[in-house]
Tab-separated table of C-alpha atoms in Angstrom:
chain	number	residue	atom	x	y	z
A	205	MET	CA	-63.813	-5.255	25.637
A	206	GLN	CA	-63.934	-8.454	23.615
A	207	ASN	CA	-60.762	-9.543	21.885
A	208	GLU	CA	-61.512	-9.450	18.164
A	209	GLN	CA	-58.371	-11.450	17.433
A	210	ILE	CA	-59.562	-14.709	18.973
A	211	TYR	CA	-59.174	-17.211	16.151
A	212	PHE	CA	-59.736	-20.472	18.042
A	213	LYS	CA	-62.258	-21.371	20.719
A	214	ASN	CA	-59.968	-24.041	22.169
A	215	ARG	CA	-57.333	-26.611	21.181
A	216	ASP	CA	-59.892	-29.016	19.703
A	217	VAL	CA	-61.215	-26.352	17.348
A	218	ALA	CA	-57.638	-25.385	16.436
A	219	ALA	CA	-56.854	-29.034	15.654
A	220	PHE	CA	-59.795	-29.400	13.285
A	221	ARG	CA	-58.966	-26.083	11.618
A	222	LEU	CA	-55.437	-27.394	11.151
A	223	LEU	CA	-56.767	-30.629	9.669
A	224	ASP	CA	-58.450	-28.507	7.001
A	225	VAL	CA	-55.064	-27.285	5.737
A	226	LEU	CA	-53.215	-30.592	6.038
A	227	PRO	CA	-53.192	-32.822	2.911
A	228	ILE	CA	-54.453	-35.741	4.985
A	229	GLU	CA	-55.365	-38.098	2.136
A	230	SER	CA	-52.020	-37.761	0.375
A	231	MET	CA	-50.197	-37.999	3.717
A	232	LYS	CA	-51.982	-41.275	4.423
A	233	LEU	CA	-50.162	-42.815	1.467
A	234	GLU	CA	-47.117	-42.975	3.743
A	235	GLU	CA	-46.554	-43.792	7.399
A	236	TRP	CA	-46.163	-40.877	9.808
A	237	THR	CA	-45.102	-40.277	13.371
A	238	VAL	CA	-46.883	-37.298	14.912
A	239	ILE	CA	-44.932	-35.632	17.707
A	240	ALA	CA	-46.146	-32.915	20.061
A	241	ALA	CA	-43.543	-30.190	20.584
A	242	SER	CA	-44.997	-29.140	23.958
A	243	TYR	CA	-47.541	-30.156	26.569
A	244	GLY	CA	-50.015	-27.732	25.015
A	245	GLY	CA	-49.491	-29.340	21.647
A	246	VAL	CA	-50.455	-32.816	22.875
A	247	PRO	CA	-54.283	-32.594	22.460
A	248	ILE	CA	-53.887	-31.150	18.947
A	249	ALA	CA	-51.246	-33.704	17.978
A	250	LYS	CA	-53.430	-36.565	19.254
A	251	ILE	CA	-56.367	-35.486	17.088
A	252	ILE	CA	-54.143	-35.241	14.027
A	253	ALA	CA	-52.454	-38.573	14.775
A	254	ASN	CA	-55.862	-40.254	15.046
A	255	ARG	CA	-56.918	-38.833	11.690
A	256	LEU	CA	-53.651	-39.949	10.094
A	257	GLU	CA	-53.876	-43.324	11.870
A	258	SER	CA	-50.273	-42.753	12.875
A	259	ASN	CA	-48.019	-43.217	15.871
A	260	PHE	CA	-47.976	-40.457	18.479
A	261	ASP	CA	-45.278	-39.237	20.849
A	262	ILE	CA	-44.088	-36.094	22.602
A	263	LEU	CA	-40.621	-34.583	22.498
A	264	PHE	CA	-39.672	-33.182	25.885
A	265	THR	CA	-37.867	-29.857	25.965
A	266	SER	CA	-36.941	-27.238	28.525
A	267	LYS	CA	-36.249	-23.522	28.273
A	268	ILE	CA	-32.997	-21.902	29.297
A	269	MET	CA	-33.681	-18.410	30.569
A	270	ALA	CA	-31.426	-15.362	30.627
A	271	PRO	CA	-29.628	-15.126	34.010
A	272	ASN	CA	-30.981	-11.647	34.771
A	273	ASN	CA	-34.385	-12.002	33.116
A	274	GLU	CA	-36.530	-15.018	33.991
A	275	ASP	CA	-39.064	-14.106	31.285
A	276	CYS	CA	-36.558	-14.207	28.447
A	277	GLU	CA	-35.719	-17.581	26.912
A	278	ILE	CA	-32.311	-17.653	25.288
A	279	ALA	CA	-32.083	-21.352	24.409
A	280	ILE	CA	-33.910	-24.672	24.356
A	281	VAL	CA	-32.558	-28.085	25.334
A	282	THR	CA	-34.319	-31.290	24.284
A	283	GLU	CA	-34.436	-34.761	25.825
A	284	THR	CA	-31.705	-35.862	23.389
A	285	GLU	CA	-29.480	-32.990	24.596
A	286	GLU	CA	-29.864	-30.953	21.431
A	287	VAL	CA	-29.450	-27.244	22.200
A	288	VAL	CA	-30.743	-24.396	20.052
A	289	ILE	CA	-29.704	-20.872	21.004
A	290	HIS	CA	-31.356	-17.545	20.277
A	291	GLU	CA	-28.052	-16.041	19.188
A	292	GLU	CA	-29.206	-12.438	18.907
A	293	LEU	CA	-30.581	-12.409	22.448
A	294	ALA	CA	-27.533	-14.176	23.839
A	295	LYS	CA	-25.286	-11.547	22.260
A	296	SER	CA	-27.441	-8.617	23.350
A	297	PHE	CA	-27.420	-9.868	26.970
A	298	GLU	CA	-23.710	-10.753	26.649
A	299	ILE	CA	-24.397	-14.334	27.713
A	300	SER	CA	-21.543	-16.709	27.004
A	301	LEU	CA	-21.921	-20.053	25.248
A	302	ASP	CA	-20.240	-21.650	28.272
A	303	PHE	CA	-23.075	-20.425	30.481
A	304	ILE	CA	-25.735	-21.699	28.076
A	305	PHE	CA	-24.214	-25.152	27.635
A	306	THR	CA	-23.477	-25.537	31.360
A	307	LYS	CA	-27.057	-24.519	32.181
A	308	SER	CA	-28.489	-26.825	29.513
A	309	LYS	CA	-26.505	-29.756	30.965
A	310	GLN	CA	-27.874	-29.019	34.447
A	311	ILE	CA	-31.467	-28.764	33.195
A	312	TYR	CA	-31.085	-31.923	31.126
A	313	GLU	CA	-29.769	-33.944	34.060
A	314	LYS	CA	-32.034	-32.541	36.784
A	315	GLN	CA	-35.305	-32.037	34.894
A	316	LEU	CA	-35.534	-33.675	31.484
A	317	LEU	CA	-34.123	-37.075	32.450
A	318	LYS	CA	-36.552	-37.209	35.379
A	319	THR	CA	-39.502	-36.348	33.120
A	320	VAL	CA	-38.485	-38.925	30.502
A	321	LYS	CA	-38.139	-41.566	33.210
A	322	LEU	CA	-41.639	-40.882	34.524
A	323	TYR	CA	-43.226	-40.811	31.054
A	324	ARG	CA	-41.363	-43.568	29.222
A	325	GLU	CA	-39.748	-45.530	32.039
A	326	GLY	CA	-36.443	-43.888	31.201
A	327	ASP	CA	-36.412	-44.410	27.439
A	328	THR	CA	-35.781	-41.456	25.177
A	329	ILE	CA	-38.026	-40.803	22.210
A	330	LYS	CA	-38.369	-43.765	19.838
A	331	SER	CA	-36.073	-44.032	16.846
A	332	LEU	CA	-37.105	-41.768	13.989
A	333	GLU	CA	-34.794	-43.442	11.476
A	334	ASN	CA	-36.362	-43.160	7.993
A	335	LYS	CA	-39.657	-41.937	9.485
A	336	ASN	CA	-41.872	-39.125	8.221
A	337	VAL	CA	-42.265	-36.834	11.229
A	338	LEU	CA	-44.991	-34.246	11.761
A	339	LEU	CA	-44.181	-31.881	14.632
A	340	VAL	CA	-47.265	-30.240	16.129
A	341	ASP	CA	-47.743	-27.367	18.574
A	342	GLU	CA	-50.605	-25.118	19.712
A	343	GLY	CA	-48.780	-22.096	18.302
A	344	LEU	CA	-45.318	-20.604	18.067
A	345	ASN	CA	-44.081	-17.599	20.000
A	346	THR	CA	-40.384	-17.266	19.143
A	347	GLY	CA	-40.211	-20.559	17.261
A	348	LEU	CA	-37.163	-21.593	19.297
A	349	THR	CA	-38.762	-24.729	20.752
A	350	MET	CA	-39.919	-25.872	17.326
A	351	MET	CA	-36.464	-25.265	15.875
A	352	ALA	CA	-35.000	-27.467	18.610
A	353	CYS	CA	-37.552	-30.178	17.849
A	354	ILE	CA	-36.793	-30.031	14.125
A	355	LYS	CA	-33.072	-30.282	14.815
A	356	THR	CA	-33.666	-33.272	17.098
A	357	ALA	CA	-35.829	-35.086	14.544
A	358	ILE	CA	-33.258	-34.513	11.796
A	359	ASN	CA	-30.415	-35.766	13.986
A	360	LEU	CA	-32.477	-38.835	14.909
A	361	GLY	CA	-32.503	-39.756	11.234
A	362	ALA	CA	-36.011	-38.728	10.184
A	363	LYS	CA	-36.768	-39.211	6.485
A	364	SER	CA	-38.769	-35.967	6.435
A	365	VAL	CA	-39.741	-33.365	9.028
A	366	SER	CA	-42.891	-31.269	8.674
A	367	VAL	CA	-44.428	-28.754	11.065
A	368	ALA	CA	-48.105	-28.065	11.783
A	369	THR	CA	-49.341	-25.293	14.054
A	370	PRO	CA	-52.573	-23.285	14.150
A	371	ILE	CA	-50.922	-19.888	14.538
A	372	LEU	CA	-47.479	-18.327	14.371
A	373	PRO	CA	-45.663	-15.018	13.782
A	374	SER	CA	-44.977	-14.198	10.132
A	375	ALA	CA	-41.322	-13.700	11.059
A	376	SER	CA	-41.030	-17.375	12.043
A	377	VAL	CA	-42.269	-18.696	8.692
A	378	PRO	CA	-39.031	-18.363	6.654
A	379	THR	CA	-36.964	-19.674	9.568
A	380	ILE	CA	-39.090	-22.828	9.939
A	381	GLU	CA	-39.403	-23.310	6.177
A	382	SER	CA	-35.625	-23.124	5.793
A	383	ILE	CA	-35.095	-26.393	7.687
A	384	ALA	CA	-38.476	-28.204	7.627
A	385	ASP	CA	-39.766	-30.049	4.565
A	386	ASP	CA	-43.244	-28.555	4.924
A	387	LEU	CA	-44.963	-26.014	7.150
A	388	TYR	CA	-48.736	-26.034	7.670
A	389	TYR	CA	-50.597	-23.317	9.561
A	390	VAL	CA	-54.026	-21.731	9.792
A	391	LYS	CA	-52.973	-18.157	10.542
A	392	LYS	CA	-49.774	-16.130	10.438
A	393	LEU	CA	-49.589	-12.655	11.953
A	394	ASP	CA	-47.167	-9.789	11.363
A	395	HIS	CA	-47.786	-8.369	14.837
A	396	PHE	CA	-47.846	-11.435	17.051
A	397	ILE	CA	-48.587	-10.987	20.763
A	398	PHE	CA	-48.545	-14.424	22.424
A	399	ILE	CA	-50.301	-17.734	21.797
A	400	ASP	CA	-52.921	-17.447	24.575
A	401	PHE	CA	-54.147	-14.146	23.132
A	402	TYR	CA	-55.593	-15.900	20.080
A	403	TYR	CA	-57.501	-18.626	21.920
A	404	ASP	CA	-60.775	-18.083	23.747
A	405	LYS	CA	-59.891	-20.865	26.170
A	406	LEU	CA	-56.424	-22.327	26.569
A	407	GLU	CA	-56.350	-24.407	29.722
A	408	ASN	CA	-53.037	-25.179	31.352
A	409	ILE	CA	-51.795	-28.705	30.653
A	410	ASN	CA	-49.433	-30.358	33.105
A	411	PHE	CA	-47.438	-33.585	33.147
A	412	GLU	CA	-50.249	-35.623	34.710
A	413	ASP	CA	-52.575	-34.483	31.923
A	414	ILE	CA	-50.271	-35.695	29.165
A	415	LYS	CA	-49.774	-39.036	30.912
A	416	LYS	CA	-53.553	-39.537	30.765
A	417	LEU	CA	-53.534	-38.683	27.046
A	418	LYS	CA	-50.714	-41.132	26.349
């Protein structure tokens, strides 16, 4: 049976649908840095960056999973060592902050630093001091990764931080809007399943793919 909730054929279509809701001409009056919040967000972010004639980058993050449930993310750590915790889940699983911060340190040192070294020869993301930042992803599931990216951009001194994503759960809207300057999206859903469900074709993107798109 065909999924009647497919809203985007692929990432390219999602990007152009997103461009329709972005105030591109008014945004062009200022300089922007477009940052992908995930590997999957890179193709969409690149298309938007090209239209804005802006700089492009990616912010590397990694999930911290619950110790007894490898499918449940309880926190996100970014390449600048920012950590955002899903507090309700951590409490419900009785996971201590010590565990989360110890695990985030291990992931940062063993995974993120290695990835940053391979992608940027060891440099962390460029300075965002007084920059207008547009964070882009292919969709939001829990919104935790995007929250970590927003926090990172703010702490790196961004002048403004906006978010653009084709699709997200309605429940994530007030959370994102509470800390981002602007939120742009094509579709919000009250009963959100998972990002892949709403795309006809969402090919896996790995590290080698994003290096080619650099």
